[in-house]
Short mmCIF file of C-alpha atoms and ligand atoms in Angstrom, two decimals:
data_model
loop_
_atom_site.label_atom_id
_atom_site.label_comp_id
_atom_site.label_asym_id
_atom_site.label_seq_id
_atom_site.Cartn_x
_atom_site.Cartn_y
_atom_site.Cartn_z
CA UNK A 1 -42.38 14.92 -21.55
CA UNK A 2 -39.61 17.30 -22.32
CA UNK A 3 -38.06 16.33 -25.78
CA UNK A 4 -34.89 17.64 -26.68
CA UNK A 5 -35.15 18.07 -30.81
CA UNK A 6 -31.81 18.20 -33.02
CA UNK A 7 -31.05 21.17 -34.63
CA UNK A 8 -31.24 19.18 -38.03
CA UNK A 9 -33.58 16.61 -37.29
CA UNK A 10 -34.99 13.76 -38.69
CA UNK A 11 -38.31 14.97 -38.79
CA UNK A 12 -37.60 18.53 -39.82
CA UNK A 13 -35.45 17.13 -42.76
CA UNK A 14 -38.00 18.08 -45.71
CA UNK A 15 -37.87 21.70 -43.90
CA UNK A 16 -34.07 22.10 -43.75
CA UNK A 17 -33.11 20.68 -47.21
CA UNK A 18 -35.40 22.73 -48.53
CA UNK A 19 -34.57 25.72 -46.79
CA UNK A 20 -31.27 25.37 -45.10
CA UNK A 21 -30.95 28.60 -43.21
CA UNK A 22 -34.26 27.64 -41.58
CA UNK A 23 -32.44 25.65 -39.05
CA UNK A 24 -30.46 28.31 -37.56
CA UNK A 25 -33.09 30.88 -37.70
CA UNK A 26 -35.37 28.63 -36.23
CA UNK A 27 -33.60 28.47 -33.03
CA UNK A 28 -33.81 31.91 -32.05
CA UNK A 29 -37.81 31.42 -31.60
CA UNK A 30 -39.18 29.48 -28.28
CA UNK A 31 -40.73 25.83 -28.75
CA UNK A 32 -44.37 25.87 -28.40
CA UNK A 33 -46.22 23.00 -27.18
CA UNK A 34 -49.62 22.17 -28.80
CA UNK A 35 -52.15 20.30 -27.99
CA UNK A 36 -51.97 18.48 -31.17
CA UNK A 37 -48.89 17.86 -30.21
CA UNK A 38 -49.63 16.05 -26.53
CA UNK A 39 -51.91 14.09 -28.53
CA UNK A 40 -49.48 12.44 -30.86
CA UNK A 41 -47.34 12.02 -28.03
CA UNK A 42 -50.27 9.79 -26.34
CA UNK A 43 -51.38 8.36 -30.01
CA UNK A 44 -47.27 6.85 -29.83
CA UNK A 45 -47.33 5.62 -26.15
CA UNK A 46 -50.22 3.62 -27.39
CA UNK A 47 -49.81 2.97 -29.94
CA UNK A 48 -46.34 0.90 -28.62
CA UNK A 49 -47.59 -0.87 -26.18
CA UNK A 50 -50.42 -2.55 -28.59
CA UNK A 51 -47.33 -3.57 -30.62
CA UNK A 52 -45.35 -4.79 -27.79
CA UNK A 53 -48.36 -6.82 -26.25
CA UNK A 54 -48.94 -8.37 -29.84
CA UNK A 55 -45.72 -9.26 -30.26
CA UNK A 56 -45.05 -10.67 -26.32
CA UNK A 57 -42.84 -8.11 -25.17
CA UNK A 58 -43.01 -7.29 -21.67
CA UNK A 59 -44.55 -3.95 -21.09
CA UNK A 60 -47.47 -1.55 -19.48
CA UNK A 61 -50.45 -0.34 -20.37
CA UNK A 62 -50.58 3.84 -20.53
CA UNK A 63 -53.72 4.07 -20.83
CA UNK A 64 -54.19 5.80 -17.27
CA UNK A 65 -51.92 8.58 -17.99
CA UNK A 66 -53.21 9.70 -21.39
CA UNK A 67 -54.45 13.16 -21.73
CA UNK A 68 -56.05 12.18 -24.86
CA UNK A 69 -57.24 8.55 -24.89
CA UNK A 70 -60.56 7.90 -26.41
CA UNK A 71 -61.85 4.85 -28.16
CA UNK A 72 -60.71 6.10 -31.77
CA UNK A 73 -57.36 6.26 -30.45
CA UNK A 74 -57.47 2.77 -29.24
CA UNK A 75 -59.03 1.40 -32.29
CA UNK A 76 -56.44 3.33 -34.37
CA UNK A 77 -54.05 2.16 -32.44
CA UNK A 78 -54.65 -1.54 -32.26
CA UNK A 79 -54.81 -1.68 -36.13
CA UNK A 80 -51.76 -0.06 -36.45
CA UNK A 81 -50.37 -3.11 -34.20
CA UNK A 82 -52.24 -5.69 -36.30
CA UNK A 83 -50.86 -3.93 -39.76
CA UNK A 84 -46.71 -3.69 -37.80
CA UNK A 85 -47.45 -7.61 -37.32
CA UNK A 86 -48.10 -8.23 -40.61
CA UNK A 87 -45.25 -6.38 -42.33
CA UNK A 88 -43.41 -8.51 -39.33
CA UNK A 89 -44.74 -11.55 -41.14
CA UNK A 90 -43.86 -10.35 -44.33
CA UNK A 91 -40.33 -10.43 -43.54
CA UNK A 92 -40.62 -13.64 -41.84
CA UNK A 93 -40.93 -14.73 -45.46
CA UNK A 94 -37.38 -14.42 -46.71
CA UNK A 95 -36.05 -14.10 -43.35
CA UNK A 96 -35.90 -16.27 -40.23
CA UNK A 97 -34.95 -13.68 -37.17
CA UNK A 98 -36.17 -10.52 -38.33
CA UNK A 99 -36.06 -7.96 -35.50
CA UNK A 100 -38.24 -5.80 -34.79
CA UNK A 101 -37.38 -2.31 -32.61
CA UNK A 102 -40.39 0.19 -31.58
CA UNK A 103 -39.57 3.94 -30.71
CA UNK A 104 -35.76 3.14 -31.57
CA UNK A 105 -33.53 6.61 -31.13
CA UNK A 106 -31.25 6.49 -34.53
CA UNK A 107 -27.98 8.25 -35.59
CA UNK A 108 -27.86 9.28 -38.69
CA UNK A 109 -24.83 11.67 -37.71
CA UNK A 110 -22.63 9.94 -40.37
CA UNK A 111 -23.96 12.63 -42.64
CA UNK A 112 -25.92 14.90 -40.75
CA UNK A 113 -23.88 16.72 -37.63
CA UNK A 114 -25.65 15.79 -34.73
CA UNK A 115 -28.39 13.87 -36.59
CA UNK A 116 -30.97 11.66 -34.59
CA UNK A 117 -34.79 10.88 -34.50
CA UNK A 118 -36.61 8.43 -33.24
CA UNK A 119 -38.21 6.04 -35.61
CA UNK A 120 -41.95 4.31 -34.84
CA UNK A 121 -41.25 0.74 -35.98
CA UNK A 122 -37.82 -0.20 -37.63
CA UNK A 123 -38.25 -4.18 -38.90
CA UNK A 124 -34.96 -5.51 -40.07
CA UNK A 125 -34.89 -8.62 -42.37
CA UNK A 126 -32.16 -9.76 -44.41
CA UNK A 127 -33.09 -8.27 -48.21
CA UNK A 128 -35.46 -5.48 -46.80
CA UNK A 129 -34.85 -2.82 -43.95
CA UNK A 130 -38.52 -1.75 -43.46
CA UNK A 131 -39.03 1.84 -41.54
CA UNK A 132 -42.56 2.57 -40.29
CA UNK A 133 -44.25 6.05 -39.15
CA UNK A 134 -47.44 6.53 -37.53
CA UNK A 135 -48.75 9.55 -37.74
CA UNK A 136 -51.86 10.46 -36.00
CA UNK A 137 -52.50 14.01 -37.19
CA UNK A 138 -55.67 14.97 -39.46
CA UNK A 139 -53.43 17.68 -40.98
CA UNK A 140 -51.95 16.85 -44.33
CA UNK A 141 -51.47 13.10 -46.17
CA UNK A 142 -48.28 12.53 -45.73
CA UNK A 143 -46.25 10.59 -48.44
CA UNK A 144 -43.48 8.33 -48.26
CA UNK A 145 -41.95 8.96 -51.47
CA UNK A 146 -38.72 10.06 -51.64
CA UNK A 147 -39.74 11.59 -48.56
CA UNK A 148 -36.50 13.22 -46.66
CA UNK A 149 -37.67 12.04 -42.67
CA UNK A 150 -37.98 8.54 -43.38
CA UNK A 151 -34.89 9.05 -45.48
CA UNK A 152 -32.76 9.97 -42.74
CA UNK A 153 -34.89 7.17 -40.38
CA UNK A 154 -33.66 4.58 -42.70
CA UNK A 155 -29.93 5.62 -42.81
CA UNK A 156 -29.80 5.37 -39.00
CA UNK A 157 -31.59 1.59 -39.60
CA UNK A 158 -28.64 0.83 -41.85
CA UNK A 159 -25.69 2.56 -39.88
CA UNK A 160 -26.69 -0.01 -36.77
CA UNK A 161 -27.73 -3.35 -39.00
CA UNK A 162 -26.10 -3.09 -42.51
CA UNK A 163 -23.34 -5.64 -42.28
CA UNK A 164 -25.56 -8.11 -39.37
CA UNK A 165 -28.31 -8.42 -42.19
CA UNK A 166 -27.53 -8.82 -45.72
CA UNK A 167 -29.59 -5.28 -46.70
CA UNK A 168 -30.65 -4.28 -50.13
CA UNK A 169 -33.78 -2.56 -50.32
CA UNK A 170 -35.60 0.06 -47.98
CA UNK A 171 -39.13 0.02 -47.80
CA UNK A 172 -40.87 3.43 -46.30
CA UNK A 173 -44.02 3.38 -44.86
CA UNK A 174 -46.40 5.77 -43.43
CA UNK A 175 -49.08 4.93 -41.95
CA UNK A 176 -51.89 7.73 -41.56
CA UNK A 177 -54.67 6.25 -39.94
CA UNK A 178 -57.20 9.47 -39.37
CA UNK A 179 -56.38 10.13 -43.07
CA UNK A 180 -57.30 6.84 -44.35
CA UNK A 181 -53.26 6.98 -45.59
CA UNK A 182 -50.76 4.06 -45.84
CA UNK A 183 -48.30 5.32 -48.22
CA UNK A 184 -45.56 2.56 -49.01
CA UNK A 185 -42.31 3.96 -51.18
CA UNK A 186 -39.54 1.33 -51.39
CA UNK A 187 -35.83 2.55 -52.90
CA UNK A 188 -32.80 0.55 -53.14
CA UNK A 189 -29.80 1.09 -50.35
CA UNK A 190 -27.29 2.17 -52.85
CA UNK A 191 -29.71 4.70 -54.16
CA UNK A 192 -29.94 6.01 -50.57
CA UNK A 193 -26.76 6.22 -49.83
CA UNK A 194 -26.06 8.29 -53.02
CA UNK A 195 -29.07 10.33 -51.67
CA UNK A 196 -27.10 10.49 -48.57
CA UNK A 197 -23.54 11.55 -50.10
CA UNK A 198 -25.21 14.08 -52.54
CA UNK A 199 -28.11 15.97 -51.13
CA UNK A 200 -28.34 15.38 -47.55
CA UNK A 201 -24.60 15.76 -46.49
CA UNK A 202 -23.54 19.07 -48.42
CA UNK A 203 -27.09 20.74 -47.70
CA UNK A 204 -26.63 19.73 -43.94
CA UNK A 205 -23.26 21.47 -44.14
CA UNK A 206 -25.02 24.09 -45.59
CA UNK A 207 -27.49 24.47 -42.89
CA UNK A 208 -25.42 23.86 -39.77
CA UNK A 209 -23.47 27.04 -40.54
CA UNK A 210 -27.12 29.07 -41.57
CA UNK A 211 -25.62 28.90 -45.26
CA UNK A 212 -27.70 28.77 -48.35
CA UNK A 213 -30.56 29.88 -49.79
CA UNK A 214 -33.92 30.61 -47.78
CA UNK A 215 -36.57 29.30 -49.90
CA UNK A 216 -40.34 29.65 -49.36
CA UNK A 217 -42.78 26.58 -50.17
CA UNK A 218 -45.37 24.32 -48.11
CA UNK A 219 -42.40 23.35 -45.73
CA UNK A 220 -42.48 26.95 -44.36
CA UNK A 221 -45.82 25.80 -42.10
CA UNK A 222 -43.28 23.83 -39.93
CA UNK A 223 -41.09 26.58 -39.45
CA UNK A 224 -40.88 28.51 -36.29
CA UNK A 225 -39.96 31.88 -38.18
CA UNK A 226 -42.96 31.43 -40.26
CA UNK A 227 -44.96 34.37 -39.06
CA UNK A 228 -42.12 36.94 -39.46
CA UNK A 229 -39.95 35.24 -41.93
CA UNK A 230 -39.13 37.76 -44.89
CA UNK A 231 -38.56 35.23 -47.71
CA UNK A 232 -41.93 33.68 -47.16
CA UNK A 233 -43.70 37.32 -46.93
CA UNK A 234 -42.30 38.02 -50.04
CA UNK A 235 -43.01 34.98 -51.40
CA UNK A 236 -46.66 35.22 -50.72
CA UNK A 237 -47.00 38.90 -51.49
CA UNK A 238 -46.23 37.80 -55.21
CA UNK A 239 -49.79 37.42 -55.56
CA UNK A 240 -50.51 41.22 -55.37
CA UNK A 241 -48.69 41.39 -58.77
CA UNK A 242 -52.80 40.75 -60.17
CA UNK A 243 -53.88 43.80 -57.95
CA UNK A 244 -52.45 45.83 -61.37
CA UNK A 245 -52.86 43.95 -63.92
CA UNK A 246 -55.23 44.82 -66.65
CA UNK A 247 -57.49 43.99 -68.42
CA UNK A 248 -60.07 44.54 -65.28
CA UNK A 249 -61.13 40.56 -65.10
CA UNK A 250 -58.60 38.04 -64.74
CA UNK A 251 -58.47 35.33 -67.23
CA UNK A 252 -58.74 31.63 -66.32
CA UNK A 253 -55.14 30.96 -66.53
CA UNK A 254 -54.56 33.96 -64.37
CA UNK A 255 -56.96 32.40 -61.72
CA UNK A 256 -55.34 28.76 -62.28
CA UNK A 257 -51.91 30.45 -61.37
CA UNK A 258 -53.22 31.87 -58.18
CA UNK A 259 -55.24 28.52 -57.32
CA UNK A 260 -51.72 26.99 -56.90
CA UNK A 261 -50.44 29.57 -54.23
CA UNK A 262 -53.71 30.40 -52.73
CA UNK A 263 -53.95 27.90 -49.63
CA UNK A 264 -50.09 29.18 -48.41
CA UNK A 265 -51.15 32.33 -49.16
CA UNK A 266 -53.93 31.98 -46.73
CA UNK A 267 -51.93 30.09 -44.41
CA UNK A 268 -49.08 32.67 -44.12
CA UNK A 269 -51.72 35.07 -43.32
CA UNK A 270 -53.24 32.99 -40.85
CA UNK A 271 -49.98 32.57 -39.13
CA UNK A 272 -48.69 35.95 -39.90
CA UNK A 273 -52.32 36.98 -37.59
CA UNK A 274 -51.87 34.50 -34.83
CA UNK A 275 -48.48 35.97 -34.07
CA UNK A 276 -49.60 39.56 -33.95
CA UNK A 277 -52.31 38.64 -31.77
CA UNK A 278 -50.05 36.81 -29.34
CA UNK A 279 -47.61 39.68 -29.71
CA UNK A 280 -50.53 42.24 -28.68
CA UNK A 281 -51.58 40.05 -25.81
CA UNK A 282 -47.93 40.71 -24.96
CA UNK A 283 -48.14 44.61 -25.19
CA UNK A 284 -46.73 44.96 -28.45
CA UNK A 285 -48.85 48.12 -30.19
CA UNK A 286 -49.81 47.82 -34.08
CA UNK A 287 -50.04 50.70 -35.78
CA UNK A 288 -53.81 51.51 -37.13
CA UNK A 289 -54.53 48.32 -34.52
CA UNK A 290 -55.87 47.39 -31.04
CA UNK A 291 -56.88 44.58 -29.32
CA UNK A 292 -60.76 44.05 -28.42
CA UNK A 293 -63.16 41.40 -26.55
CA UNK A 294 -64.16 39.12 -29.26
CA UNK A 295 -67.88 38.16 -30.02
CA UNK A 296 -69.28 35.63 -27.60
CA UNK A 297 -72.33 34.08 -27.09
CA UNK A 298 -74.50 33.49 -23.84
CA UNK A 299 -73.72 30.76 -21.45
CA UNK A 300 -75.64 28.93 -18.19
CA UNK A 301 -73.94 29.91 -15.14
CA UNK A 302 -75.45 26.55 -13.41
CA UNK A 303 -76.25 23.53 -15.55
CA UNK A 304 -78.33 21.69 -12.91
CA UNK A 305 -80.03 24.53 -11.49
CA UNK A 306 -81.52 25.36 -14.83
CA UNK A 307 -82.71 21.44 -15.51
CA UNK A 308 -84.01 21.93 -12.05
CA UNK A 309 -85.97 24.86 -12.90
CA UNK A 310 -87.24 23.51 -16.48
CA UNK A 311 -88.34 20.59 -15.09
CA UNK A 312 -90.31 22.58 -12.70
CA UNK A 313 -91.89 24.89 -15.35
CA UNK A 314 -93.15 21.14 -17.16
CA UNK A 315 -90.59 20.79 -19.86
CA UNK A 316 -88.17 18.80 -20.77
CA UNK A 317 -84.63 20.39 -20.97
CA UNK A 318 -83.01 17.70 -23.05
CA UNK A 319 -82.94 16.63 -26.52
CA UNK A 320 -82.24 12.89 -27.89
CA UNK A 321 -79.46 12.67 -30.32
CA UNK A 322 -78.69 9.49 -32.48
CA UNK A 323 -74.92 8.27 -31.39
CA UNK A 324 -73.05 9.26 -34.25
CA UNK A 325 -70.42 6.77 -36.42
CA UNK A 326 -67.81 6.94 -33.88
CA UNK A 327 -69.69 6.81 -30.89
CA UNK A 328 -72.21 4.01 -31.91
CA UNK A 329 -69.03 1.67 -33.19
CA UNK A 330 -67.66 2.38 -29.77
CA UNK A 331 -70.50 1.48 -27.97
CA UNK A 332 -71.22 -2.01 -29.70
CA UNK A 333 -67.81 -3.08 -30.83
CA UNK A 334 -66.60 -2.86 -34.80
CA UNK A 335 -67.74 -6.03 -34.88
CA UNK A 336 -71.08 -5.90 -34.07
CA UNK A 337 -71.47 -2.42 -35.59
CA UNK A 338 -71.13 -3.89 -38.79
CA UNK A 339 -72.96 -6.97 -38.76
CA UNK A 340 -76.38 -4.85 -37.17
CA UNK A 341 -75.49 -1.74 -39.36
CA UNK A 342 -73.22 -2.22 -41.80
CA UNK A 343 -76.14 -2.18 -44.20
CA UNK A 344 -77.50 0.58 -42.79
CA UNK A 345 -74.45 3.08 -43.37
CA UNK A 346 -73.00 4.70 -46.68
CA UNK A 347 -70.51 6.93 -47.94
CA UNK A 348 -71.93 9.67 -49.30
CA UNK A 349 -70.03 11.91 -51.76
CA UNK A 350 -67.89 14.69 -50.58
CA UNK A 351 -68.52 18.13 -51.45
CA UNK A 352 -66.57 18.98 -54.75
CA UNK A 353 -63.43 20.89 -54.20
CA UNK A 354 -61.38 22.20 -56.61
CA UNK A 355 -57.01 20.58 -56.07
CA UNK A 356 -53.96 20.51 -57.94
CA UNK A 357 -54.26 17.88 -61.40
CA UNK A 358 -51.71 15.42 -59.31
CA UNK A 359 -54.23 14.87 -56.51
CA UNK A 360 -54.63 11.31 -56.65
CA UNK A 361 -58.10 11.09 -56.08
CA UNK A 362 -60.43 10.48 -58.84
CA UNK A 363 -61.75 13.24 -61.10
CA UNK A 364 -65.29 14.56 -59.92
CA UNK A 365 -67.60 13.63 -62.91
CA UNK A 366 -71.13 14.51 -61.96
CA UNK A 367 -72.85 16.88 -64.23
CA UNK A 368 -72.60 20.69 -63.62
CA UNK A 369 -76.37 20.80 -63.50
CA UNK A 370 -76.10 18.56 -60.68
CA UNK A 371 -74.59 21.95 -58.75
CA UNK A 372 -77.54 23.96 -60.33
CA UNK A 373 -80.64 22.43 -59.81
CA UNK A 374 -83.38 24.80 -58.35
S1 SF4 B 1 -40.45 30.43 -43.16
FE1 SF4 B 1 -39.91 29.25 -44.96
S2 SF4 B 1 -38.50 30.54 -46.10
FE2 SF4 B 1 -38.59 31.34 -44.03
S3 SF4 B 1 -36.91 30.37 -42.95
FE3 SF4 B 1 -38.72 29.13 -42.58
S4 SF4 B 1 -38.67 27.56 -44.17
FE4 SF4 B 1 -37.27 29.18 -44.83
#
């Protein structure tokens, strides 16, 4: 499916507030087409037509034309349907017609030239406009606080239902099923709309005409100048500031400073790589560089001719392999995976690693000797 993406989109909204000149730069680089990105595509068309079916709207199964379908996406996606029908019930609560609309294109041009997306669930009840994304990526947790897409999401809800329904809060939600994420944020609509008047207008101004400040953060990994932007080169060559400093060792709150730029750091050189590879693949000559056949490892030219010819020589050529988590539940059904093995799974604890203090996960307590045992 061809998409045709706003220049200030919805969903590039945290990028372009926060950088408004991104959205003009960003134009002059082609769109590139992942495979992570078919996959959320398929994750959606799914995902819609559980909803649709659960809630007795006519519609058709796509299962048949999904590049991506397996049974995690189906599970995923059915209890993303179940949790959309209970918020629907929710609002059945103080509400007697709520509506609900699925995939919905919104304007949000009111305050953003040219501003649309298209919003995953949109449930509107008198009292609460509730937006809902589902995002299928394993990337980052996404959260919904304060957070700019579903921002712009829920301004389009109110420009087409504010004045049918009696509106006073907004309730966020994103729902982040491969990341074990629902992240609910609710904010009031006049808080919004001052949002809306104050940041999001003037900065869109700002951003439409390539005005403003660049500025370099974790929104950068969205852009499409990332590899060759300046601002975020220089941003990340800060850290060769400690390449002089003395004394010879840094000091811990040397290291904790460089802990906090580290993973962009190593993204921006990860990106800044993957273009000049692409660029050399191209023609494009590096100085002091030159492109090479990577390592690889041997391969069967014919997979039945060499069973054949094990089996001959008296051995067998496969191994047995316990179905893992994923597989097993799909083979016997959640249901009857947990009743047989629930008790015969657990959790164990992930390796330590070291995040920022406002990480919401609990604090890794087990004794250092714990690390250090011979
Ligand atoms: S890479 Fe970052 S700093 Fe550069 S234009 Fe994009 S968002 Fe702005």
């Amino acid at each position: 499916m061809n998409v045709k993406h706003a220049l200030l989109s919805a969903s590039s909204a945290h990028r372009w507030i926060s950088c408004p000149p991104s959205a003009l730069l960003s134009k002059k680089f082609e769109d590139v087409s992942s495979s992570f990105a078919q996959e959320g595509t398929d994750a959606h068309a799914l995902a819609q037509y559980k909803i649709e079916k659960l809630l007795g709207i006519s519609t058709k199964d796509p299962t048949e034309s999904l590049s991506f379908y397996d049974e995690e996406m189906k599970s995923h996606a059915e209890d993303y349907a179940y949790f959309v029908l209970e918020q629907v019930e929710k609002a059945k609560e103080t509400c007697a017609d709520p509506q609900v609309l699925i995939e919905q294109k919104l304007d949000f041009s009111r305050y953003v030239p040219e501003g649309y997306g298209h919003v995953d669930c949109l449930i509107i009840a008198d009292g609460t406009l509730t937006v809902i994304d589902y995002k299928y990526g394993l990337g980052i947790k996404v959260s919904s606080e304060r957070n700019p897409q579903m921002f712009c999401y829920a301004l389009g809800g109110l420009a087409l239902f504010d004045g049918i329904y009696d509106i006073e809060n907004v309730n966020l939600v994103i729902y982040q099923p491969r990341r074990e994420n629902i992240s609910e944020y609710s904010i009031s609509k006049s808080e919004l709309i001052q949002w809306a008047e104050e940041v999001l207008s003037p900065t869109a101004q700002l951003a439409i005409k390539g005005d403003g400040e660049y500025k370099a953060g974790e929104h950068c990994q969205f852009c499409k100048a990332k590899a060759t932007c300046r601002k975020r080169a220089e941003y990340n060559l800060e850290l060769a500031k400690y390449d002089f400093e003395l004394p010879a060792t840094l000091d811990n709150e040397e290291i904790s400073s460089i802990l906090t730029k580290v993973d962009q750091l190593v993204s921006w050189a990860s990106d800044v790589k993957e273009y000049a590879l692409k660029e050399a693949l191209n023609g494009t000559k590096f100085e002091g560089f030159k492109l090479v056949a990577g390592r690889s490892n041997r391969k069967y030219t014919d997979e039945s001719a060499v069973v054949d010819v094990v089996i001959a020589a008296g051995k067998d050529p496969y191994e047995k392999k316990l179905l893992g988590i994923t597989a097993m539940t799909a083979l016997l059904g959640k249901k009857t995976f947990e009743e047989i093995l629930g008790g015969l799974t657990f959790k164990p604890s992930g390796k330590p690693v070291l995040v920022t203090a406002d990480d919401k996960r609990p604090e890794f307590n087990s004794a250092y000797e714990d690390f250090n045992e011979n």
